[in-house]
CSV table of C-alpha atoms and ligand atoms in Angstrom, one decimal:
chain,number,residue,atom,x,y,z
A,1068,MET,CA,0.0,0.0,0.0
A,1069,SER,CA,1.3,3.5,-0.8
A,1070,LYS,CA,1.9,5.7,2.2
A,1071,LYS,CA,1.8,9.4,2.7
A,1072,ILE,CA,4.7,10.1,5.0
A,1073,PHE,CA,5.3,13.3,7.0
A,1074,SER,CA,8.0,13.9,9.6
A,1075,GLY,CA,10.2,16.7,10.9
A,1076,VAL,CA,13.4,17.4,12.6
A,1077,GLN,CA,14.2,20.6,14.6
A,1078,PRO,CA,17.2,22.7,13.3
A,1079,THR,CA,18.6,23.0,16.8
A,1080,GLY,CA,22.2,21.9,15.9
A,1081,ASN,CA,24.1,18.8,16.9
A,1082,LEU,CA,22.0,16.3,15.0
A,1083,HIS,CA,23.1,13.0,16.6
A,1084,LEU,CA,23.0,9.2,16.3
A,1085,GLY,CA,19.6,9.2,18.2
A,1086,ASN,CA,18.0,11.4,15.6
A,1087,TYR,CA,19.6,9.2,12.9
A,1088,LEU,CA,18.6,5.7,14.3
A,1089,GLY,CA,15.3,6.9,15.7
A,1090,ALA,CA,14.1,8.9,12.7
A,1091,ILE,CA,16.3,9.8,9.8
A,1092,LYS,CA,17.4,6.2,8.9
A,1093,ASN,CA,13.7,5.3,8.7
A,1094,PHE,CA,13.1,8.4,6.5
A,1095,VAL,CA,15.7,7.1,4.0
A,1096,ASP,CA,14.0,3.6,3.8
A,1097,LEU,CA,10.6,5.2,3.2
A,1098,ASN,CA,12.1,7.6,0.6
A,1099,ASN,CA,13.6,4.6,-1.2
A,1100,ASP,CA,10.2,2.9,-1.5
A,1101,ASN,CA,8.9,4.3,-4.8
A,1102,GLN,CA,5.3,3.7,-3.7
A,1103,ASN,CA,5.5,6.3,-0.9
A,1104,GLU,CA,5.0,10.1,-1.1
A,1105,CYS,CA,7.3,11.6,1.5
A,1106,ILE,CA,7.6,15.0,3.0
A,1107,PHE,CA,10.4,15.8,5.4
A,1108,CYS,CA,10.3,19.1,7.1
A,1109,VAL,CA,13.0,21.1,8.9
A,1110,VAL,CA,10.7,22.3,11.7
A,1111,ASP,CA,12.2,25.7,12.4
A,1112,LEU,CA,9.0,27.1,14.0
A,1113,HIS,CA,9.4,24.3,16.6
A,1114,ALA,CA,13.0,25.3,17.1
A,1115,ILE,CA,12.2,28.8,18.4
A,1116,THR,CA,10.1,27.4,21.3
A,1117,VAL,CA,13.5,27.7,23.0
A,1118,LYS,CA,15.8,30.7,22.4
A,1119,GLN,CA,17.9,30.5,19.2
A,1120,GLU,CA,20.7,32.8,17.9
A,1121,GLN,CA,19.7,34.3,14.5
A,1122,ASP,CA,22.8,33.3,12.5
A,1123,GLN,CA,23.0,29.9,14.1
A,1124,LEU,CA,19.4,29.1,13.3
A,1125,THR,CA,19.9,30.0,9.6
A,1126,ASN,CA,23.0,27.7,9.5
A,1127,ASN,CA,21.2,25.0,11.4
A,1128,ILE,CA,18.3,25.0,8.9
A,1129,ARG,CA,20.7,24.4,6.1
A,1130,GLU,CA,22.6,21.8,8.1
A,1131,THR,CA,19.5,19.9,8.8
A,1132,ALA,CA,18.5,19.9,5.1
A,1133,ALA,CA,22.1,18.8,4.3
A,1134,THR,CA,21.8,16.0,6.9
A,1135,PHE,CA,18.6,14.7,5.2
A,1136,ILE,CA,20.3,14.6,1.8
A,1137,ALA,CA,23.6,13.3,3.1
A,1138,SER,CA,21.8,10.4,4.8
A,1139,GLY,CA,20.2,9.4,1.6
A,1140,ILE,CA,16.9,11.3,1.1
A,1141,ASP,CA,16.6,12.2,-2.5
A,1142,PRO,CA,15.1,15.7,-2.9
A,1143,SER,CA,13.9,14.8,-6.4
A,1144,LYS,CA,11.7,12.1,-4.8
A,1145,SER,CA,10.8,13.5,-1.4
A,1146,ILE,CA,9.8,17.1,-0.5
A,1147,ILE,CA,12.3,18.7,1.8
A,1148,PHE,CA,11.4,22.2,3.1
A,1149,ASN,CA,11.5,24.4,6.1
A,1150,GLN,CA,8.2,24.9,8.0
A,1151,SER,CA,8.4,28.7,8.4
A,1152,LYS,CA,8.1,29.1,4.6
A,1153,VAL,CA,4.6,27.6,4.5
A,1154,HIS,CA,2.1,29.9,6.3
A,1155,ALA,CA,-0.5,27.2,6.7
A,1156,HIS,CA,1.5,25.5,9.5
A,1157,ALA,CA,1.1,28.4,11.9
A,1158,GLU,CA,-2.5,29.1,10.8
A,1159,GLY,CA,-3.5,25.5,11.3
A,1160,SER,CA,-1.8,25.4,14.7
A,1161,TRP,CA,-3.9,28.3,15.9
A,1162,ILE,CA,-7.1,26.7,14.7
A,1163,LEU,CA,-6.3,23.4,16.3
A,1164,SER,CA,-5.2,25.1,19.5
A,1165,CYS,CA,-8.8,26.4,19.8
A,1166,MET,CA,-10.1,22.8,19.5
A,1167,ALA,CA,-7.7,21.0,21.9
A,1168,PRO,CA,-8.5,21.0,25.6
A,1169,MET,CA,-5.9,22.2,28.0
A,1170,GLY,CA,-6.2,18.9,29.9
A,1171,TRP,CA,-4.8,17.0,26.9
A,1172,LEU,CA,-1.8,19.3,26.8
A,1173,ASN,CA,-1.2,19.2,30.5
A,1174,ARG,CA,-0.5,15.5,30.2
A,1175,MET,CA,2.4,15.9,27.7
A,1176,THR,CA,5.5,14.6,29.4
A,1177,GLN,CA,8.0,16.3,27.0
A,1178,PHE,CA,6.8,19.7,28.1
A,1179,LYS,CA,7.4,18.7,31.7
A,1180,GLU,CA,10.9,17.4,30.9
A,1181,LYS,CA,11.9,20.4,28.7
A,1182,ALA,CA,10.4,23.1,30.9
A,1183,GLY,CA,12.1,21.6,34.0
A,1184,LYS,CA,11.5,23.0,37.4
A,1185,ASP,CA,10.9,26.6,36.3
A,1186,LYS,CA,7.7,26.1,34.2
A,1187,GLU,CA,6.6,29.7,34.7
A,1188,LYS,CA,9.6,30.8,32.5
A,1189,ALA,CA,9.1,28.3,29.7
A,1190,SER,CA,7.6,29.8,26.5
A,1191,VAL,CA,3.9,29.4,25.7
A,1192,GLY,CA,5.2,28.0,22.4
A,1193,LEU,CA,7.0,25.1,24.2
A,1194,TYR,CA,3.7,24.3,25.9
A,1195,ILE,CA,1.6,24.2,22.6
A,1196,TYR,CA,4.5,22.6,20.6
A,1197,PRO,CA,2.4,19.4,20.1
A,1198,ILE,CA,-0.4,21.3,18.5
A,1199,LEU,CA,1.9,22.8,15.9
A,1200,MET,CA,3.1,19.2,15.3
A,1201,ALA,CA,-0.5,18.1,14.8
A,1202,SER,CA,-1.0,20.9,12.3
A,1203,ASP,CA,2.2,19.9,10.4
A,1204,ILE,CA,1.0,16.3,10.0
A,1205,LEU,CA,-2.7,16.9,9.4
A,1206,LEU,CA,-2.2,19.5,6.7
A,1207,TYR,CA,-0.7,16.9,4.5
A,1208,ASP,CA,-3.2,14.1,5.1
A,1209,ALA,CA,-0.2,12.0,6.3
A,1210,THR,CA,-1.0,8.3,6.7
A,1211,HIS,CA,2.2,7.5,8.5
A,1212,VAL,CA,4.6,9.5,10.7
A,1213,PRO,CA,8.1,8.0,11.3
A,1214,VAL,CA,9.4,9.2,14.7
A,1215,GLY,CA,11.5,8.1,17.6
A,1216,GLU,CA,9.8,6.6,20.7
A,1217,ASP,CA,9.9,9.9,22.6
A,1218,GLN,CA,7.4,11.4,20.1
A,1219,LYS,CA,4.8,8.7,20.6
A,1220,GLN,CA,2.7,10.7,23.0
A,1221,HIS,CA,2.6,13.7,20.7
A,1222,LEU,CA,1.4,11.6,17.9
A,1223,GLU,CA,-1.4,10.1,20.0
A,1224,LEU,CA,-2.4,13.7,20.7
A,1225,THR,CA,-2.4,14.5,16.9
A,1226,ARG,CA,-4.8,11.5,16.4
A,1227,ASP,CA,-7.1,12.7,19.2
A,1228,ILE,CA,-7.1,16.3,17.8
A,1229,ALA,CA,-7.9,15.0,14.3
A,1230,GLN,CA,-10.8,12.9,15.6
A,1231,LYS,CA,-12.2,15.8,17.7
A,1232,PHE,CA,-12.1,18.3,14.8
A,1233,ASN,CA,-13.9,15.8,12.6
A,1234,LYS,CA,-16.5,15.2,15.2
A,1235,ASP,CA,-17.0,18.8,16.3
A,1236,PHE,CA,-17.5,19.9,12.7
A,1237,GLY,CA,-19.4,16.8,11.5
A,1238,CYS,CA,-16.8,16.3,8.8
A,1239,GLU,CA,-16.0,12.6,9.1
A,1240,ASP,CA,-12.5,11.7,7.7
A,1241,PHE,CA,-11.7,15.3,6.8
A,1242,LEU,CA,-8.6,15.3,8.9
A,1243,ARG,CA,-6.8,12.0,8.3
A,1244,VAL,CA,-5.9,10.1,11.5
A,1245,PRO,CA,-2.2,9.2,11.1
A,1246,GLU,CA,-0.4,6.0,12.2
A,1247,PRO,CA,2.9,6.3,14.0
A,1248,LEU,CA,5.9,4.4,12.5
A,1249,ILE,CA,8.1,3.7,15.4
A,1250,LYS,CA,10.8,1.1,15.2
A,1251,LYS,CA,10.0,-1.7,17.6
A,1252,ASN,CA,13.6,-2.1,18.9
A,1253,PHE,CA,16.0,0.6,20.0
A,1254,SER,CA,13.7,3.5,19.1
A,1255,ARG,CA,15.2,5.4,22.0
A,1256,ILE,CA,18.9,5.9,21.9
A,1257,MET,CA,20.3,6.9,25.3
A,1258,SER,CA,23.2,9.2,26.3
A,1259,LEU,CA,26.6,7.6,26.2
A,1260,LYS,CA,27.2,9.0,29.7
A,1261,ASP,CA,23.9,8.0,31.4
A,1262,GLY,CA,21.7,5.1,30.4
A,1263,LEU,CA,18.7,6.8,32.0
A,1264,LYS,CA,18.8,10.0,29.8
A,1265,LYS,CA,18.0,10.0,26.1
A,1266,MET,CA,20.7,11.1,23.7
A,1267,SER,CA,19.9,14.7,23.1
A,1268,LYS,CA,21.2,17.8,21.1
A,1269,SER,CA,21.0,20.0,24.2
A,1270,ASP,CA,23.0,17.8,26.6
A,1271,PRO,CA,25.9,20.1,27.7
A,1272,SER,CA,28.3,17.2,27.4
A,1273,ASP,CA,29.4,16.5,23.8
A,1274,LEU,CA,30.7,13.1,25.0
A,1275,SER,CA,27.1,12.1,25.6
A,1276,ARG,CA,26.3,11.8,21.9
A,1277,ILE,CA,27.7,10.9,18.5
A,1278,ASN,CA,27.0,13.9,16.3
A,1279,LEU,CA,26.4,13.2,12.7
A,1280,THR,CA,29.2,15.6,11.9
A,1281,ASP,CA,31.8,13.9,14.1
A,1282,THR,CA,35.0,12.7,12.5
A,1283,LYS,CA,36.2,9.1,12.7
A,1284,ASP,CA,38.6,9.9,15.6
A,1285,GLU,CA,35.9,11.7,17.5
A,1286,ILE,CA,33.6,8.7,17.2
A,1287,ILE,CA,36.3,6.3,18.3
A,1288,ASN,CA,37.1,8.5,21.3
A,1289,LYS,CA,33.5,8.9,22.4
A,1290,ILE,CA,32.8,5.2,22.2
A,1291,LYS,CA,36.0,4.5,24.2
A,1292,LYS,CA,34.8,6.9,26.9
A,1293,ALA,CA,31.2,5.7,26.9
A,1294,LYS,CA,30.0,4.6,30.4
A,1295,THR,CA,29.9,0.9,31.0
A,1296,ASP,CA,30.1,-1.3,34.1
A,1297,SER,CA,32.8,-3.7,35.4
A,1298,LEU,CA,31.0,-7.0,34.6
A,1299,PRO,CA,31.4,-9.0,31.3
A,1300,ILE,CA,28.7,-8.6,28.7
A,1301,PRO,CA,25.8,-10.9,29.6
A,1302,ASN,CA,24.4,-13.7,27.4
A,1303,GLU,CA,20.8,-13.1,28.2
A,1304,TYR,CA,18.5,-10.2,27.3
A,1305,GLN,CA,16.9,-10.2,30.8
A,1306,GLU,CA,20.2,-9.3,32.5
A,1307,LEU,CA,20.3,-6.1,30.5
A,1308,ASN,CA,17.4,-4.5,32.3
A,1309,GLU,CA,19.6,-3.7,35.2
A,1310,ARG,CA,22.5,-2.6,33.0
A,1311,LEU,CA,21.2,0.3,31.0
A,1312,GLU,CA,24.5,1.5,29.5
A,1313,ALA,CA,25.4,-2.0,28.3
A,1314,LYS,CA,21.9,-2.3,26.8
A,1315,ASN,CA,22.3,1.0,25.0
A,1316,LEU,CA,25.6,0.1,23.4
A,1317,LEU,CA,24.4,-3.3,22.4
A,1318,GLY,CA,21.2,-1.7,21.0
A,1319,ILE,CA,23.2,0.9,19.0
A,1320,TYR,CA,25.3,-1.9,17.5
A,1321,SER,CA,22.2,-3.9,16.6
A,1322,SER,CA,20.3,-0.9,15.2
A,1323,ILE,CA,23.1,0.4,13.0
A,1324,LEU,CA,23.6,-3.1,11.5
A,1325,ASP,CA,19.9,-3.8,11.3
A,1326,GLN,CA,20.3,-7.0,13.3
A,1327,THR,CA,18.5,-8.4,16.3
A,1328,LEU,CA,19.7,-7.9,19.9
A,1329,ASP,CA,19.8,-11.7,20.2
A,1330,LYS,CA,22.4,-11.9,17.4
A,1331,THR,CA,24.5,-9.2,19.0
A,1332,LEU,CA,24.3,-10.9,22.4
A,1333,LYS,CA,25.5,-14.2,20.7
A,1334,GLU,CA,28.4,-12.2,19.2
A,1335,PHE,CA,29.5,-10.5,22.4
A,1336,GLY,CA,28.0,-12.4,25.4
A,1337,GLY,CA,30.7,-13.2,27.9
A,1338,LYS,CA,33.2,-10.9,26.3
A,1339,ASN,CA,34.6,-7.6,27.8
A,1340,PHE,CA,33.3,-4.2,26.9
A,1341,SER,CA,36.6,-3.4,25.1
A,1342,ASP,CA,35.7,-5.9,22.4
A,1343,LEU,CA,32.2,-4.5,21.9
A,1344,LYS,CA,33.6,-0.9,22.0
A,1345,SER,CA,36.2,-1.5,19.3
A,1346,GLN,CA,33.7,-3.2,17.0
A,1347,LEU,CA,31.1,-0.6,17.6
A,1348,ALA,CA,33.5,2.3,16.9
A,1349,GLU,CA,34.5,0.6,13.7
A,1350,VAL,CA,30.9,0.0,12.5
A,1351,LEU,CA,29.8,3.5,13.5
A,1352,SER,CA,32.6,5.3,11.9
A,1353,SER,CA,32.1,3.3,8.7
A,1354,LYS,CA,28.4,4.3,8.6
A,1355,ILE,CA,28.6,7.8,10.0
A,1356,SER,CA,31.8,9.2,8.5
A,1357,PRO,CA,30.5,9.1,4.9
A,1358,ILE,CA,27.4,11.0,6.1
A,1359,SER,CA,29.5,13.4,8.0
A,1360,ASP,CA,31.8,14.0,4.9
A,1361,GLU,CA,28.8,14.6,2.7
A,1362,ILE,CA,27.2,17.0,5.2
A,1363,LYS,CA,30.3,19.1,5.2
A,1364,LYS,CA,30.4,19.1,1.4
A,1365,LEU,CA,26.8,20.1,1.1
A,1366,ILE,CA,27.1,22.9,3.7
A,1367,ASP,CA,29.6,24.6,1.5
A,1368,ASP,CA,27.0,24.6,-1.3
A,1369,GLN,CA,24.5,27.0,0.2
A,1370,ASN,CA,22.9,27.9,-3.2
A,1371,TYR,CA,22.1,24.2,-3.7
A,1372,LEU,CA,20.6,23.8,-0.2
A,1373,ASP,CA,18.6,27.0,-0.5
A,1374,LYS,CA,17.3,25.9,-3.9
A,1375,VAL,CA,16.2,22.5,-2.5
A,1376,LEU,CA,14.4,24.2,0.4
A,1377,ALA,CA,12.7,26.7,-1.9
A,1378,GLU,CA,11.5,24.1,-4.4
A,1379,GLY,CA,10.3,21.9,-1.5
A,1380,ALA,CA,8.4,24.9,0.1
A,1381,ASN,CA,6.6,25.6,-3.2
A,1382,LYS,CA,5.4,22.0,-3.5
A,1383,ALA,CA,4.4,21.9,0.2
A,1384,GLU,CA,2.6,25.2,-0.1
A,1385,VAL,CA,0.3,23.7,-2.8
A,1386,ILE,CA,-0.7,20.8,-0.6
A,1387,ALA,CA,-1.0,22.6,2.8
A,1388,GLY,CA,-2.5,25.7,1.2
A,1389,LYS,CA,-5.4,23.7,-0.2
A,1390,LYS,CA,-6.1,21.9,3.1
A,1391,ILE,CA,-6.1,25.1,5.2
A,1392,LYS,CA,-8.5,26.7,2.8
A,1393,GLU,CA,-10.9,23.7,3.2
A,1394,MET,CA,-10.4,23.8,6.9
A,1395,LYS,CA,-11.3,27.5,7.1
A,1396,LYS,CA,-14.4,26.9,5.0
A,1397,ILE,CA,-15.5,24.1,7.3
A,1398,ILE,CA,-15.1,26.4,10.3
A,1399,GLY,CA,-17.2,29.1,8.7
A,1400,PHE,CA,-14.6,31.7,7.9
B,2061,AQP,N1,17.7,9.8,21.6
B,2061,AQP,C1,16.8,9.5,20.7
B,2061,AQP,N2,16.6,8.3,20.3
B,2061,AQP,C2,15.7,8.0,19.2
B,2061,AQP,N3,15.1,9.0,18.5
B,2061,AQP,C3,15.3,10.2,18.9
B,2061,AQP,N4,14.9,11.4,18.3
B,2061,AQP,C4,15.4,12.4,19.0
B,2061,AQP,N5,16.2,12.0,20.0
B,2061,AQP,C5,16.2,10.6,19.9
B,2061,AQP,C6,14.0,11.5,17.2
B,2061,AQP,O1,14.6,12.4,16.3
B,2061,AQP,C7,13.5,13.1,15.6
B,2061,AQP,C8,13.8,14.5,15.6
B,2061,AQP,O2,13.9,15.0,16.9
B,2061,AQP,P1,13.8,16.6,17.0
B,2061,AQP,O3,14.9,17.3,16.4
B,2061,AQP,O4,12.5,17.1,16.6
B,2061,AQP,O5,13.8,16.9,18.6
B,2061,AQP,P2,14.0,16.2,19.9
B,2061,AQP,O6,13.3,14.9,19.9
B,2061,AQP,O7,13.7,17.2,20.9
B,2061,AQP,O8,15.6,15.9,19.9
B,2061,AQP,P3,16.6,16.2,21.0
B,2061,AQP,O9,17.9,15.7,20.5
B,2061,AQP,O10,16.1,15.6,22.3
B,2061,AQP,O11,16.6,17.7,21.1
B,2061,AQP,P4,16.7,18.6,22.4
B,2061,AQP,O12,18.0,18.3,23.1
B,2061,AQP,O13,16.7,20.0,21.8
B,2061,AQP,O14,15.5,18.3,23.2
B,2061,AQP,C9,12.2,12.8,16.3
B,2061,AQP,O15,11.5,11.8,15.5
B,2061,AQP,C10,12.7,12.1,17.6
B,2061,AQP,O16,11.8,11.2,18.0
């Protein structure tokens, strides 16, 4: 069955292995299936929910587009654009925010995590971030949304909002209720320094993540310094529940090679972490370094990246512009 795919990545710098294994690697597989219509968005309106420096934001938008292309998304097959160029996203977000009850948003755990202890100082934008995400997805009648496990709750909210809009306005199936595409295994890559924290762009320690722009030497060094424990690698999956850092490294190895954790455990069970670390560094650098080299090349070609983004925005505008017009008509504007 052909799928309509929509997903986004924030241009907040430091795109990392978690973004790659949780989302972008999936985007590439979907792009390569000729039956799918894919739209991949650099979600710059989401990025400003926390403070961004002007020049850096501009560079990060180009770098995110470069990362998509360097990872294997073909801009002649998939639409690549940045969100702020298509007005319908913000307009749709306002309309949907008038439909969604506060109680639904109050349950969102990512706001609680990102706002931290000082909720009063977090932006209103950060609070209503999931509604903008719903607008992004629903404007394109997306059937499937590939995301990492951390976005599952936001996607459930998108589904609820679509159903409520359709019911409130008696327009069954007008907003398509999308399905999440979340990899079953290793859909949440954890920090290399703390198996309880997800690998994140905003972690102050660069050693906590593998950036997609890291050199081979940087990758080897970060894996060498990754936190482990003093026991040998277990043979059984159950033993990993108490050993989160070991589970994360074994998960990364399995995910990057597209193999089951069982197979990885058979390979490394009973061995020392130094064996796993040297193999993992090897595999990661062979997969990530070519992407990193290509990102660096593409970033030097700003005209090309700007052209891809502008062409993508024109195509996205046609789809989202039509949907928002219909939405406004349904509302009575
Ligand atoms: N650690 C992760 N493991 C698996 N998937 C992940 N994703 C992010 N981190 C992990 C997935 O990557 C996609 C794009 O994420 P995003 O850029 O929109 O923002 P995010 O989820 O807020 O990413 P970060 O790194 O955690 O950013 P900061 O530090 O700014 O909060 C999404 O599909 C996400 O699931």
